[in-house]
Amino acid sequence: MEEHDDPDRKIESDGLILACSVYGKETAPVVIFAHGGGQTRYAWKGAAKTLGEDGYRSVALDLRGHGDSEWSKNRDYSLEAFGRDLIAVAAEFELEDRAPHIVGASLGGLGAIVAAGILKPGIFASVTLVDITPNMEASGVAKIVGFMGEHSKDGFSSLDEAADVISLYLPNRPRPKDLEGLRKNLRQGQDGRWRWHWDPAFIQSVMRRSANERVSDLEQAVRDIKVPIHLVRGRMSELVSNASVEAFKALAPGAHFTDVADAQHMVAGDKNDLFTAAVSDFLRQQSEGVNA
């Protein structure tokens, strides 16, 4: 069967319409990509498409309240809500008895932990967590949430202003010369100002929650995940420290671990080639293990 790329696929979950881009053959093993909070499905910078070309069917999802997915009418942006959405997407793309794999960055990873460890164990064939663990560094969480909340209401007067703000927040990355990519992460309102492409109620919900209020049940959820787990960390991450990694390894002693050099929290954005290679290698090991 020829490759089937559908950049405008829609899926219903919990009364919401979720948007995703799909790459690869319809009969290939499925890999679902769930981005971090405040991002969109375009954050994967080609990783999903590359895997789609390498023998997988990649599903890059816009989480509820983000990108082209609908905003929650009752402002439910709990981890359980995100977990239910991931389960709905997995059910949509499951092939007979072959469960899909999940790759979740930050918020998407937390949703995957809740889905795989609490709501529906066995829903995924494997779980890859990108720079997220139950034991996060509070200072790193505060920095990320603060950045997201700072301009969520008033937005930016131009794409140039947005690029300047992002460059200050991510000094390790060169400021992009072509700002067209920002259009996928920002939306222009009737007042002419540019705002992040997500529901402001999402960050308000996050800011009301304590970063550490769910550590114990997330830890237990990781323990209860019985499928292969892969933790990918950005070595310069302010969110997942060495101590966080060791605590995670204690929860999941058999987990694979990849430490991506010169990458911060948004690993795929910082070092996309290394990230994609790490995910591909892990998935290939799972395939070889199944077929052995």
C-alpha atoms as an extended CHARMM CRD file, in Angstrom:
* protein
*
       292  EXT
         1         1  MET       CA              0.0000000000        0.0000000000        0.0000000000  PROA      1               0.0000000000
         2         2  GLU       CA              1.3120000000        3.4440000000       -0.8310000000  PROA      2               0.0000000000
         3         3  GLU       CA              2.0760000000        6.0270000000        1.8180000000  PROA      3               0.0000000000
         4         4  HSD       CA             -0.9340000000        7.8870000000        3.1180000000  PROA      4               0.0000000000
         5         5  ASP       CA             -0.2490000000       11.3890000000        4.4220000000  PROA      5               0.0000000000
         6         6  ASP       CA             -3.2780000000       13.1470000000        5.9040000000  PROA      6               0.0000000000
         7         7  PRO       CA             -2.3780000000       16.5030000000        7.4640000000  PROA      7               0.0000000000
         8         8  ASP       CA             -5.9790000000       17.2760000000        8.3610000000  PROA      8               0.0000000000
         9         9  ARG       CA             -7.2610000000       14.1540000000       10.1240000000  PROA      9               0.0000000000
        10        10  LYS       CA             -9.9190000000       14.7990000000       12.7750000000  PROA      10              0.0000000000
        11        11  ILE       CA            -10.7360000000       12.5620000000       15.7510000000  PROA      11              0.0000000000
        12        12  GLU       CA            -13.5050000000       12.8850000000       18.3230000000  PROA      12              0.0000000000
        13        13  SER       CA            -12.7150000000       12.4570000000       22.0010000000  PROA      13              0.0000000000
        14        14  ASP       CA            -14.7550000000       13.3740000000       25.0440000000  PROA      14              0.0000000000
        15        15  GLY       CA            -17.0210000000       15.6010000000       22.9460000000  PROA      15              0.0000000000
        16        16  LEU       CA            -14.0950000000       17.4750000000       21.3740000000  PROA      16              0.0000000000
        17        17  ILE       CA            -12.6670000000       17.3580000000       17.8630000000  PROA      17              0.0000000000
        18        18  LEU       CA             -8.9160000000       16.8020000000       17.9060000000  PROA      18              0.0000000000
        19        19  ALA       CA             -6.6430000000       17.5470000000       14.9410000000  PROA      19              0.0000000000
        20        20  CYS       CA             -3.6650000000       15.4750000000       13.8970000000  PROA      20              0.0000000000
        21        21  SER       CA             -1.2810000000       14.9160000000       11.0090000000  PROA      21              0.0000000000
        22        22  VAL       CA             -0.7170000000       11.3340000000        9.8710000000  PROA      22              0.0000000000
        23        23  TYR       CA              2.2900000000       10.0360000000        7.9350000000  PROA      23              0.0000000000
        24        24  GLY       CA              3.1970000000        6.5940000000        6.6290000000  PROA      24              0.0000000000
        25        25  LYS       CA              1.5000000000        3.4160000000        5.4750000000  PROA      25              0.0000000000
        26        26  GLU       CA             -1.8900000000        2.5340000000        6.9150000000  PROA      26              0.0000000000
        27        27  THR       CA             -0.7340000000       -0.9800000000        7.8050000000  PROA      27              0.0000000000
        28        28  ALA       CA              2.4890000000        0.1020000000        9.5320000000  PROA      28              0.0000000000
        29        29  PRO       CA              3.0300000000        0.0750000000       13.3180000000  PROA      29              0.0000000000
        30        30  VAL       CA              1.5230000000        3.2430000000       14.8040000000  PROA      30              0.0000000000
        31        31  VAL       CA              3.4430000000        5.8580000000       16.7960000000  PROA      31              0.0000000000
        32        32  ILE       CA              1.4320000000        8.6550000000       18.4300000000  PROA      32              0.0000000000
        33        33  PHE       CA              3.2580000000       11.9350000000       19.1290000000  PROA      33              0.0000000000
        34        34  ALA       CA              1.8280000000       14.0990000000       21.9360000000  PROA      34              0.0000000000
        35        35  HSD       CA              3.4740000000       17.5180000000       22.3150000000  PROA      35              0.0000000000
        36        36  GLY       CA              4.1970000000       19.5600000000       25.4200000000  PROA      36              0.0000000000
        37        37  GLY       CA              1.9970000000       22.1830000000       27.0060000000  PROA      37              0.0000000000
        38        38  GLY       CA              1.6490000000       25.3300000000       24.9100000000  PROA      38              0.0000000000
        39        39  GLN       CA              3.0020000000       23.6620000000       21.7700000000  PROA      39              0.0000000000
        40        40  THR       CA              1.2850000000       22.1990000000       18.7190000000  PROA      40              0.0000000000
        41        41  ARG       CA              1.7890000000       19.0930000000       16.5980000000  PROA      41              0.0000000000
        42        42  TYR       CA              4.3220000000       21.0490000000       14.5200000000  PROA      42              0.0000000000
        43        43  ALA       CA              6.7270000000       21.0510000000       17.4750000000  PROA      43              0.0000000000
        44        44  TRP       CA              8.0980000000       17.6970000000       16.3730000000  PROA      44              0.0000000000
        45        45  LYS       CA             10.0810000000       19.3580000000       13.5710000000  PROA      45              0.0000000000
        46        46  GLY       CA              9.8610000000       16.4810000000       11.1360000000  PROA      46              0.0000000000
        47        47  ALA       CA             10.3740000000       13.6060000000       13.6070000000  PROA      47              0.0000000000
        48        48  ALA       CA              6.9070000000       12.2300000000       12.9490000000  PROA      48              0.0000000000
        49        49  LYS       CA              7.3050000000       12.5350000000        9.1920000000  PROA      49              0.0000000000
        50        50  THR       CA             10.7510000000       10.9050000000        9.3050000000  PROA      50              0.0000000000
        51        51  LEU       CA              9.4110000000        7.8990000000       11.1880000000  PROA      51              0.0000000000
        52        52  GLY       CA              6.5160000000        7.7590000000        8.7320000000  PROA      52              0.0000000000
        53        53  GLU       CA              9.0790000000        7.4120000000        5.9560000000  PROA      53              0.0000000000
        54        54  ASP       CA             10.9910000000        4.7680000000        7.9410000000  PROA      54              0.0000000000
        55        55  GLY       CA              8.2420000000        2.1860000000        8.2310000000  PROA      55              0.0000000000
        56        56  TYR       CA              5.8790000000        3.5410000000       10.8630000000  PROA      56              0.0000000000
        57        57  ARG       CA              2.5250000000        5.2780000000       10.7710000000  PROA      57              0.0000000000
        58        58  SER       CA              3.0960000000        8.4910000000       12.6960000000  PROA      58              0.0000000000
        59        59  VAL       CA              0.2200000000       10.3920000000       14.2610000000  PROA      59              0.0000000000
        60        60  ALA       CA              1.2000000000       13.9140000000       15.3950000000  PROA      60              0.0000000000
        61        61  LEU       CA             -1.6170000000       15.1670000000       17.6040000000  PROA      61              0.0000000000
        62        62  ASP       CA             -2.7430000000       18.6180000000       18.6890000000  PROA      62              0.0000000000
        63        63  LEU       CA             -3.7300000000       18.1850000000       22.3360000000  PROA      63              0.0000000000
        64        64  ARG       CA             -7.0940000000       19.5360000000       23.4600000000  PROA      64              0.0000000000
        65        65  GLY       CA             -7.0410000000       23.3220000000       23.6720000000  PROA      65              0.0000000000
        66        66  HSD       CA             -3.9580000000       23.4960000000       21.4450000000  PROA      66              0.0000000000
        67        67  GLY       CA             -3.3570000000       24.1840000000       17.7640000000  PROA      67              0.0000000000
        68        68  ASP       CA             -6.2550000000       23.1370000000       15.5640000000  PROA      68              0.0000000000
        69        69  SER       CA             -7.9430000000       20.9850000000       18.2160000000  PROA      69              0.0000000000
        70        70  GLU       CA            -11.0410000000       22.3190000000       19.9330000000  PROA      70              0.0000000000
        71        71  TRP       CA            -10.9090000000       24.0620000000       23.2850000000  PROA      71              0.0000000000
        72        72  SER       CA            -12.5490000000       22.2980000000       26.2130000000  PROA      72              0.0000000000
        73        73  LYS       CA            -15.9790000000       23.7930000000       26.7590000000  PROA      73              0.0000000000
        74        74  ASN       CA            -15.8500000000       23.0520000000       30.4840000000  PROA      74              0.0000000000
        75        75  ARG       CA            -12.1580000000       24.0170000000       30.7230000000  PROA      75              0.0000000000
        76        76  ASP       CA            -11.1260000000       20.4950000000       31.6450000000  PROA      76              0.0000000000
        77        77  TYR       CA             -7.3700000000       20.4320000000       31.1990000000  PROA      77              0.0000000000
        78        78  SER       CA             -6.6570000000       17.8110000000       33.8210000000  PROA      78              0.0000000000
        79        79  LEU       CA             -4.0950000000       15.0820000000       33.2100000000  PROA      79              0.0000000000
        80        80  GLU       CA             -6.9790000000       12.6100000000       33.1290000000  PROA      80              0.0000000000
        81        81  ALA       CA             -8.6000000000       14.5750000000       30.2920000000  PROA      81              0.0000000000
        82        82  PHE       CA             -5.4010000000       14.5000000000       28.2540000000  PROA      82              0.0000000000
        83        83  GLY       CA             -5.0290000000       10.8050000000       29.0910000000  PROA      83              0.0000000000
        84        84  ARG       CA             -8.5490000000       10.0400000000       27.8730000000  PROA      84              0.0000000000
        85        85  ASP       CA             -7.8050000000       11.8330000000       24.6130000000  PROA      85              0.0000000000
        86        86  LEU       CA             -4.6630000000        9.7620000000       24.0590000000  PROA      86              0.0000000000
        87        87  ILE       CA             -6.6670000000        6.5870000000       24.6860000000  PROA      87              0.0000000000
        88        88  ALA       CA             -9.2550000000        7.7110000000       22.1150000000  PROA      88              0.0000000000
        89        89  VAL       CA             -6.5240000000        8.3720000000       19.5430000000  PROA      89              0.0000000000
        90        90  ALA       CA             -4.9120000000        5.0000000000       20.2840000000  PROA      90              0.0000000000
        91        91  ALA       CA             -8.2630000000        3.2570000000       19.7670000000  PROA      91              0.0000000000
        92        92  GLU       CA             -8.7570000000        5.1150000000       16.4800000000  PROA      92              0.0000000000
        93        93  PHE       CA             -5.4400000000        3.9100000000       15.0520000000  PROA      93              0.0000000000
        94        94  GLU       CA             -5.0680000000        0.4830000000       16.6850000000  PROA      94              0.0000000000
        95        95  LEU       CA             -4.4600000000       -2.2670000000       14.1350000000  PROA      95              0.0000000000
        96        96  GLU       CA             -6.1230000000       -5.5350000000       15.1430000000  PROA      96              0.0000000000
        97        97  ASP       CA             -4.1770000000       -6.6560000000       18.2100000000  PROA      97              0.0000000000
        98        98  ARG       CA             -1.2360000000       -4.2810000000       17.6400000000  PROA      98              0.0000000000
        99        99  ALA       CA             -1.3580000000       -1.4330000000       20.1240000000  PROA      99              0.0000000000
       100       100  PRO       CA              0.2630000000        1.8510000000       19.0890000000  PROA      100             0.0000000000
       101       101  HSD       CA              3.4020000000        3.2850000000       20.6300000000  PROA      101             0.0000000000
       102       102  ILE       CA              3.2410000000        6.6750000000       22.3640000000  PROA      102             0.0000000000
       103       103  VAL       CA              5.8630000000        9.4370000000       22.4040000000  PROA      103             0.0000000000
       104       104  GLY       CA              4.8870000000       12.1590000000       24.8730000000  PROA      104             0.0000000000
       105       105  ALA       CA              6.8320000000       15.3400000000       25.5690000000  PROA      105             0.0000000000
       106       106  SER       CA              6.3020000000       17.1260000000       28.8830000000  PROA      106             0.0000000000
       107       107  LEU       CA              2.5010000000       17.5080000000       29.2220000000  PROA      107             0.0000000000
       108       108  GLY       CA              1.9690000000       14.8710000000       26.5450000000  PROA      108             0.0000000000
       109       109  GLY       CA              4.2130000000       12.5530000000       28.5440000000  PROA      109             0.0000000000
       110       110  LEU       CA              2.2590000000       13.1360000000       31.7400000000  PROA      110             0.0000000000
       111       111  GLY       CA             -0.9360000000       12.3550000000       29.8470000000  PROA      111             0.0000000000
       112       112  ALA       CA              0.6950000000        9.1520000000       28.5730000000  PROA      112             0.0000000000
       113       113  ILE       CA              1.6890000000        8.1400000000       32.1130000000  PROA      113             0.0000000000
       114       114  VAL       CA             -1.8790000000        8.6280000000       33.3290000000  PROA      114             0.0000000000
       115       115  ALA       CA             -3.3280000000        6.7780000000       30.3240000000  PROA      115             0.0000000000
       116       116  ALA       CA             -0.9070000000        3.8360000000       30.4430000000  PROA      116             0.0000000000
       117       117  GLY       CA             -0.4960000000        3.5380000000       34.1990000000  PROA      117             0.0000000000
       118       118  ILE       CA             -3.9370000000        4.4650000000       35.5670000000  PROA      118             0.0000000000
       119       119  LEU       CA             -6.7630000000        4.7590000000       33.0440000000  PROA      119             0.0000000000
       120       120  LYS       CA             -6.1010000000        1.8810000000       30.6560000000  PROA      120             0.0000000000
       121       121  PRO       CA             -2.9490000000       -0.2130000000       31.1710000000  PROA      121             0.0000000000
       122       122  GLY       CA             -1.8640000000       -1.9470000000       27.9890000000  PROA      122             0.0000000000
       123       123  ILE       CA             -3.3190000000        0.6960000000       25.6870000000  PROA      123             0.0000000000
       124       124  PHE       CA              0.1850000000        1.3820000000       24.2990000000  PROA      124             0.0000000000
       125       125  ALA       CA              2.8460000000       -1.0320000000       23.0880000000  PROA      125             0.0000000000
       126       126  SER       CA              5.5610000000        1.2070000000       24.5500000000  PROA      126             0.0000000000
       127       127  VAL       CA              5.8460000000        4.5830000000       26.2450000000  PROA      127             0.0000000000
       128       128  THR       CA              8.5310000000        7.1580000000       25.3950000000  PROA      128             0.0000000000
       129       129  LEU       CA              8.6710000000       10.1120000000       27.7820000000  PROA      129             0.0000000000
       130       130  VAL       CA             10.4800000000       13.1960000000       26.5060000000  PROA      130             0.0000000000
       131       131  ASP       CA             12.0280000000       15.2620000000       29.3060000000  PROA      131             0.0000000000
       132       132  ILE       CA              9.3510000000       14.5100000000       31.8640000000  PROA      132             0.0000000000
       133       133  THR       CA              9.2740000000       12.4640000000       35.0770000000  PROA      133             0.0000000000
       134       134  PRO       CA              7.0310000000       12.4940000000       38.1560000000  PROA      134             0.0000000000
       135       135  ASN       CA              9.8290000000       14.1540000000       40.1380000000  PROA      135             0.0000000000
       136       136  MET       CA             10.3140000000       17.4310000000       38.3010000000  PROA      136             0.0000000000
       137       137  GLU       CA             12.4760000000       20.3070000000       39.4470000000  PROA      137             0.0000000000
       138       138  ALA       CA             10.1260000000       22.9470000000       40.8890000000  PROA      138             0.0000000000
       139       139  SER       CA             12.2920000000       25.8270000000       39.6840000000  PROA      139             0.0000000000
       140       140  GLY       CA             12.2010000000       24.5120000000       36.1210000000  PROA      140             0.0000000000
       141       141  VAL       CA              8.4300000000       24.0980000000       36.2420000000  PROA      141             0.0000000000
       142       142  ALA       CA              8.0330000000       27.6480000000       37.5410000000  PROA      142             0.0000000000
       143       143  LYS       CA             10.1940000000       29.0470000000       34.7340000000  PROA      143             0.0000000000
       144       144  ILE       CA              8.2550000000       27.2720000000       31.9930000000  PROA      144             0.0000000000
       145       145  VAL       CA              4.8230000000       28.0890000000       33.4070000000  PROA      145             0.0000000000
       146       146  GLY       CA              5.8720000000       31.6900000000       34.0100000000  PROA      146             0.0000000000
       147       147  PHE       CA              7.0000000000       32.1000000000       30.4110000000  PROA      147             0.0000000000
       148       148  MET       CA              3.7800000000       30.6020000000       29.0780000000  PROA      148             0.0000000000
       149       149  GLY       CA              1.5600000000       32.7300000000       31.2910000000  PROA      149             0.0000000000
       150       150  GLU       CA              3.4080000000       36.0260000000       30.8460000000  PROA      150             0.0000000000
       151       151  HSD       CA              2.0800000000       36.8440000000       27.3680000000  PROA      151             0.0000000000
       152       152  SER       CA             -1.0010000000       34.6150000000       27.2550000000  PROA      152             0.0000000000
       153       153  LYS       CA             -3.4620000000       37.4880000000       27.6680000000  PROA      153             0.0000000000
       154       154  ASP       CA             -1.9910000000       40.4680000000       25.7920000000  PROA      154             0.0000000000
       155       155  GLY       CA              0.0810000000       38.5560000000       23.2450000000  PROA      155             0.0000000000
       156       156  PHE       CA              2.5380000000       40.2760000000       20.9130000000  PROA      156             0.0000000000
       157       157  SER       CA              2.2860000000       43.2300000000       18.5670000000  PROA      157             0.0000000000
       158       158  SER       CA              4.1450000000       41.3730000000       15.8140000000  PROA      158             0.0000000000
       159       159  LEU       CA              5.9000000000       38.1310000000       14.9460000000  PROA      159             0.0000000000
       160       160  ASP       CA              9.1970000000       39.9830000000       15.4120000000  PROA      160             0.0000000000
       161       161  GLU       CA              8.3150000000       40.8200000000       19.0070000000  PROA      161             0.0000000000
       162       162  ALA       CA              7.3560000000       37.1940000000       19.6500000000  PROA      162             0.0000000000
       163       163  ALA       CA             10.6640000000       36.0190000000       18.1610000000  PROA      163             0.0000000000
       164       164  ASP       CA             12.5880000000       38.4110000000       20.4140000000  PROA      164             0.0000000000
       165       165  VAL       CA             10.8120000000       37.1050000000       23.5220000000  PROA      165             0.0000000000
       166       166  ILE       CA             11.4240000000       33.4850000000       22.5400000000  PROA      166             0.0000000000
       167       167  SER       CA             15.1020000000       34.2020000000       21.8810000000  PROA      167             0.0000000000
       168       168  LEU       CA             15.4920000000       35.6080000000       25.3860000000  PROA      168             0.0000000000
       169       169  TYR       CA             13.8330000000       32.4890000000       26.8110000000  PROA      169             0.0000000000
       170       170  LEU       CA             15.8700000000       30.0940000000       24.6280000000  PROA      170             0.0000000000
       171       171  PRO       CA             19.3120000000       31.7200000000       24.3420000000  PROA      171             0.0000000000
       172       172  ASN       CA             20.8700000000       28.4320000000       23.2130000000  PROA      172             0.0000000000
       173       173  ARG       CA             18.9530000000       28.6210000000       19.9310000000  PROA      173             0.0000000000
       174       174  PRO       CA             19.7070000000       31.1180000000       17.1540000000  PROA      174             0.0000000000
       175       175  ARG       CA             16.9180000000       33.5820000000       16.4980000000  PROA      175             0.0000000000
       176       176  PRO       CA             15.1030000000       32.3940000000       13.3590000000  PROA      176             0.0000000000
       177       177  LYS       CA             15.5500000000       34.5830000000       10.2940000000  PROA      177             0.0000000000
       178       178  ASP       CA             12.3510000000       33.2500000000        8.7230000000  PROA      178             0.0000000000
       179       179  LEU       CA              9.4280000000       33.9210000000       11.0590000000  PROA      179             0.0000000000
       180       180  GLU       CA              6.8210000000       32.0400000000        9.0350000000  PROA      180             0.0000000000
       181       181  GLY       CA              7.1970000000       29.0200000000       11.3380000000  PROA      181             0.0000000000
       182       182  LEU       CA              5.8850000000       31.1160000000       14.2200000000  PROA      182             0.0000000000
       183       183  ARG       CA              2.5470000000       31.4060000000       12.4430000000  PROA      183             0.0000000000
       184       184  LYS       CA              1.8630000000       27.7680000000       13.3400000000  PROA      184             0.0000000000
       185       185  ASN       CA              2.3130000000       28.4770000000       17.0480000000  PROA      185             0.0000000000
       186       186  LEU       CA              0.5970000000       31.8660000000       17.1180000000  PROA      186             0.0000000000
       187       187  ARG       CA             -2.7890000000       33.1130000000       15.9660000000  PROA      187             0.0000000000
       188       188  GLN       CA             -3.6880000000       36.6830000000       15.0950000000  PROA      188             0.0000000000
       189       189  GLY       CA             -6.7490000000       38.1220000000       16.8040000000  PROA      189             0.0000000000
       190       190  GLN       CA             -9.2110000000       40.6720000000       15.5150000000  PROA      190             0.0000000000
       191       191  ASP       CA             -7.2310000000       43.3190000000       17.3950000000  PROA      191             0.0000000000
       192       192  GLY       CA             -4.2020000000       42.5180000000       15.2410000000  PROA      192             0.0000000000
       193       193  ARG       CA             -2.1430000000       41.0840000000       18.1120000000  PROA      193             0.0000000000
       194       194  TRP       CA             -0.5450000000       37.6610000000       17.9970000000  PROA      194             0.0000000000
       195       195  ARG       CA             -1.2850000000       35.1820000000       20.7750000000  PROA      195             0.0000000000
       196       196  TRP       CA             -0.2040000000       31.6220000000       21.4640000000  PROA      196             0.0000000000
       197       197  HSD       CA             -2.2000000000       29.0090000000       19.5990000000  PROA      197             0.0000000000
       198       198  TRP       CA             -3.7940000000       27.5310000000       22.7130000000  PROA      198             0.0000000000
       199       199  ASP       CA             -6.6480000000       28.1780000000       25.1120000000  PROA      199             0.0000000000
       200       200  PRO       CA             -5.6430000000       30.6970000000       27.8270000000  PROA      200             0.0000000000
       201       201  ALA       CA             -7.7790000000       28.6390000000       30.2320000000  PROA      201             0.0000000000
       202       202  PHE       CA             -5.1960000000       25.8560000000       29.8820000000  PROA      202             0.0000000000
       203       203  ILE       CA             -2.3530000000       27.8260000000       31.4320000000  PROA      203             0.0000000000
       204       204  GLN       CA             -4.6980000000       29.2540000000       34.0640000000  PROA      204             0.0000000000
       205       205  SER       CA             -5.5230000000       25.6760000000       35.0400000000  PROA      205             0.0000000000
       206       206  VAL       CA             -1.8390000000       24.7590000000       35.1940000000  PROA      206             0.0000000000
       207       207  MET       CA             -0.9850000000       27.8070000000       37.3080000000  PROA      207             0.0000000000
       208       208  ARG       CA             -3.6580000000       26.8280000000       39.8270000000  PROA      208             0.0000000000
       209       209  ARG       CA             -2.1000000000       23.4050000000       40.2860000000  PROA      209             0.0000000000
       210       210  SER       CA              0.9520000000       22.7020000000       42.3880000000  PROA      210             0.0000000000
       211       211  ALA       CA              3.8400000000       21.1880000000       40.4460000000  PROA      211             0.0000000000
       212       212  ASN       CA              4.2860000000       18.5320000000       43.1030000000  PROA      212             0.0000000000
       213       213  GLU       CA              0.7010000000       17.7750000000       44.0950000000  PROA      213             0.0000000000
       214       214  ARG       CA              0.5100000000       14.5690000000       42.0380000000  PROA      214             0.0000000000
       215       215  VAL       CA              3.9860000000       13.1520000000       42.4790000000  PROA      215             0.0000000000
       216       216  SER       CA              2.9390000000       10.0890000000       44.4750000000  PROA      216             0.0000000000
       217       217  ASP       CA              0.1800000000        8.8860000000       42.1170000000  PROA      217             0.0000000000
       218       218  LEU       CA              2.3080000000        9.6070000000       39.0410000000  PROA      218             0.0000000000
       219       219  GLU       CA              5.1030000000        7.5690000000       40.6160000000  PROA      219             0.0000000000
       220       220  GLN       CA              2.7130000000        4.6850000000       41.1680000000  PROA      220             0.0000000000
       221       221  ALA       CA              1.4340000000        5.0460000000       37.6240000000  PROA      221             0.0000000000
       222       222  VAL       CA              4.9800000000        4.6470000000       36.2850000000  PROA      222             0.0000000000
       223       223  ARG       CA              5.4010000000        1.5270000000       38.4310000000  PROA      223             0.0000000000
       224       224  ASP       CA              2.1760000000        0.1560000000       36.9660000000  PROA      224             0.0000000000
       225       225  ILE       CA              3.2540000000        0.5860000000       33.3330000000  PROA      225             0.0000000000
       226       226  LYS       CA              4.2000000000       -2.9230000000       32.2440000000  PROA      226             0.0000000000
       227       227  VAL       CA              5.2270000000       -2.1720000000       28.6540000000  PROA      227             0.0000000000
       228       228  PRO       CA              8.7300000000       -0.9700000000       27.6720000000  PROA      228             0.0000000000
       229       229  ILE       CA              9.5000000000        2.5950000000       28.7530000000  PROA      229             0.0000000000
       230       230  HSD       CA             12.0160000000        5.0040000000       27.2500000000  PROA      230             0.0000000000
       231       231  LEU       CA             13.0460000000        8.2330000000       28.9810000000  PROA      231             0.0000000000
       232       232  VAL       CA             14.6500000000       10.8220000000       26.7050000000  PROA      232             0.0000000000
       233       233  ARG       CA             16.1780000000       13.7670000000       28.5400000000  PROA      233             0.0000000000
       234       234  GLY       CA             17.7480000000       16.9810000000       27.3480000000  PROA      234             0.0000000000
       235       235  ARG       CA             21.0580000000       17.0450000000       29.1800000000  PROA      235             0.0000000000
       236       236  MET       CA             20.7080000000       20.7860000000       29.8600000000  PROA      236             0.0000000000
       237       237  SER       CA             17.1040000000       20.4170000000       31.0340000000  PROA      237             0.0000000000
       238       238  GLU       CA             16.0030000000       22.6060000000       33.9250000000  PROA      238             0.0000000000
       239       239  LEU       CA             13.0520000000       20.3090000000       34.5150000000  PROA      239             0.0000000000
       240       240  VAL       CA             14.5760000000       16.8210000000       34.6530000000  PROA      240             0.0000000000
       241       241  SER       CA             17.7500000000       16.7680000000       36.7340000000  PROA      241             0.0000000000
       242       242  ASN       CA             20.1600000000       13.9080000000       37.3690000000  PROA      242             0.0000000000
       243       243  ALA       CA             18.2860000000       13.2910000000       40.6110000000  PROA      243             0.0000000000
       244       244  SER       CA             15.0090000000       13.1550000000       38.6690000000  PROA      244             0.0000000000
       245       245  VAL       CA             16.4920000000       10.5480000000       36.3460000000  PROA      245             0.0000000000
       246       246  GLU       CA             17.7300000000        8.3880000000       39.2210000000  PROA      246             0.0000000000
       247       247  ALA       CA             14.3390000000        8.5940000000       40.9170000000  PROA      247             0.0000000000
       248       248  PHE       CA             12.6940000000        7.5470000000       37.6490000000  PROA      248             0.0000000000
       249       249  LYS       CA             15.0520000000        4.5940000000       37.2090000000  PROA      249             0.0000000000
       250       250  ALA       CA             14.0610000000        3.4200000000       40.6830000000  PROA      250             0.0000000000
       251       251  LEU       CA             10.4090000000        3.4620000000       39.5980000000  PROA      251             0.0000000000
       252       252  ALA       CA             11.0860000000        1.7210000000       36.2770000000  PROA      252             0.0000000000
       253       253  PRO       CA             14.3320000000       -0.2730000000       36.6590000000  PROA      253             0.0000000000
       254       254  GLY       CA             14.1190000000       -1.7360000000       33.1630000000  PROA      254             0.0000000000
       255       255  ALA       CA             13.5330000000        1.5760000000       31.3920000000  PROA      255             0.0000000000
       256       256  HSD       CA             15.7450000000        2.6560000000       28.5110000000  PROA      256             0.0000000000
       257       257  PHE       CA             17.4000000000        6.0460000000       28.9510000000  PROA      257             0.0000000000
       258       258  THR       CA             18.7780000000        8.4940000000       26.3860000000  PROA      258             0.0000000000
       259       259  ASP       CA             20.5730000000       11.6780000000       27.4480000000  PROA      259             0.0000000000
       260       260  VAL       CA             20.6590000000       14.1040000000       24.5180000000  PROA      260             0.0000000000
       261       261  ALA       CA             23.6630000000       16.4370000000       24.6800000000  PROA      261             0.0000000000
       262       262  ASP       CA             23.2410000000       20.1750000000       24.0450000000  PROA      262             0.0000000000
       263       263  ALA       CA             19.4660000000       19.9460000000       24.4420000000  PROA      263             0.0000000000
       264       264  GLN       CA             17.2020000000       21.6320000000       26.9630000000  PROA      264             0.0000000000
       265       265  HSD       CA             13.5980000000       20.7990000000       27.8290000000  PROA      265             0.0000000000
       266       266  MET       CA             12.3260000000       20.9090000000       24.2330000000  PROA      266             0.0000000000
       267       267  VAL       CA             14.5970000000       18.1140000000       23.0750000000  PROA      267             0.0000000000
       268       268  ALA       CA             13.0820000000       17.6140000000       19.6170000000  PROA      268             0.0000000000
       269       269  GLY       CA             13.3680000000       21.3120000000       18.8730000000  PROA      269             0.0000000000
       270       270  ASP       CA             16.9570000000       21.5740000000       20.0890000000  PROA      270             0.0000000000
       271       271  LYS       CA             18.4240000000       18.3800000000       18.6050000000  PROA      271             0.0000000000
       272       272  ASN       CA             15.8550000000       16.8920000000       16.2770000000  PROA      272             0.0000000000
       273       273  ASP       CA             18.1800000000       14.4540000000       14.4900000000  PROA      273             0.0000000000
       274       274  LEU       CA             19.5170000000       12.9600000000       17.7250000000  PROA      274             0.0000000000
       275       275  PHE       CA             16.0250000000       12.8050000000       19.1900000000  PROA      275             0.0000000000
       276       276  THR       CA             14.5530000000       11.0880000000       16.1480000000  PROA      276             0.0000000000
       277       277  ALA       CA             17.4100000000        8.5820000000       16.0100000000  PROA      277             0.0000000000
       278       278  ALA       CA             16.9360000000        7.7290000000       19.7030000000  PROA      278             0.0000000000
       279       279  VAL       CA             13.2020000000        7.1400000000       19.2690000000  PROA      279             0.0000000000
       280       280  SER       CA             13.7560000000        5.1100000000       16.0970000000  PROA      280             0.0000000000
       281       281  ASP       CA             16.4120000000        2.9130000000       17.7460000000  PROA      281             0.0000000000
       282       282  PHE       CA             14.1600000000        2.2240000000       20.7420000000  PROA      282             0.0000000000
       283       283  LEU       CA             11.1870000000        1.3210000000       18.5490000000  PROA      283             0.0000000000
       284       284  ARG       CA             13.3440000000       -0.9420000000       16.4030000000  PROA      284             0.0000000000
       285       285  GLN       CA             14.4950000000       -2.7780000000       19.5480000000  PROA      285             0.0000000000
       286       286  GLN       CA             10.8730000000       -3.3410000000       20.5170000000  PROA      286             0.0000000000
       287       287  SER       CA             10.0800000000       -4.6890000000       17.0640000000  PROA      287             0.0000000000
       288       288  GLU       CA             13.0720000000       -7.0350000000       17.1540000000  PROA      288             0.0000000000
       289       289  GLY       CA             12.0740000000       -8.1960000000       20.6150000000  PROA      289             0.0000000000
       290       290  VAL       CA              8.5370000000       -8.9730000000       19.4710000000  PROA      290             0.0000000000
       291       291  ASN       CA              9.7510000000      -10.8110000000       16.3850000000  PROA      291             0.0000000000
       292       292  ALA       CA             12.5560000000      -12.6990000000       18.1420000000  PROA      292             0.0000000000
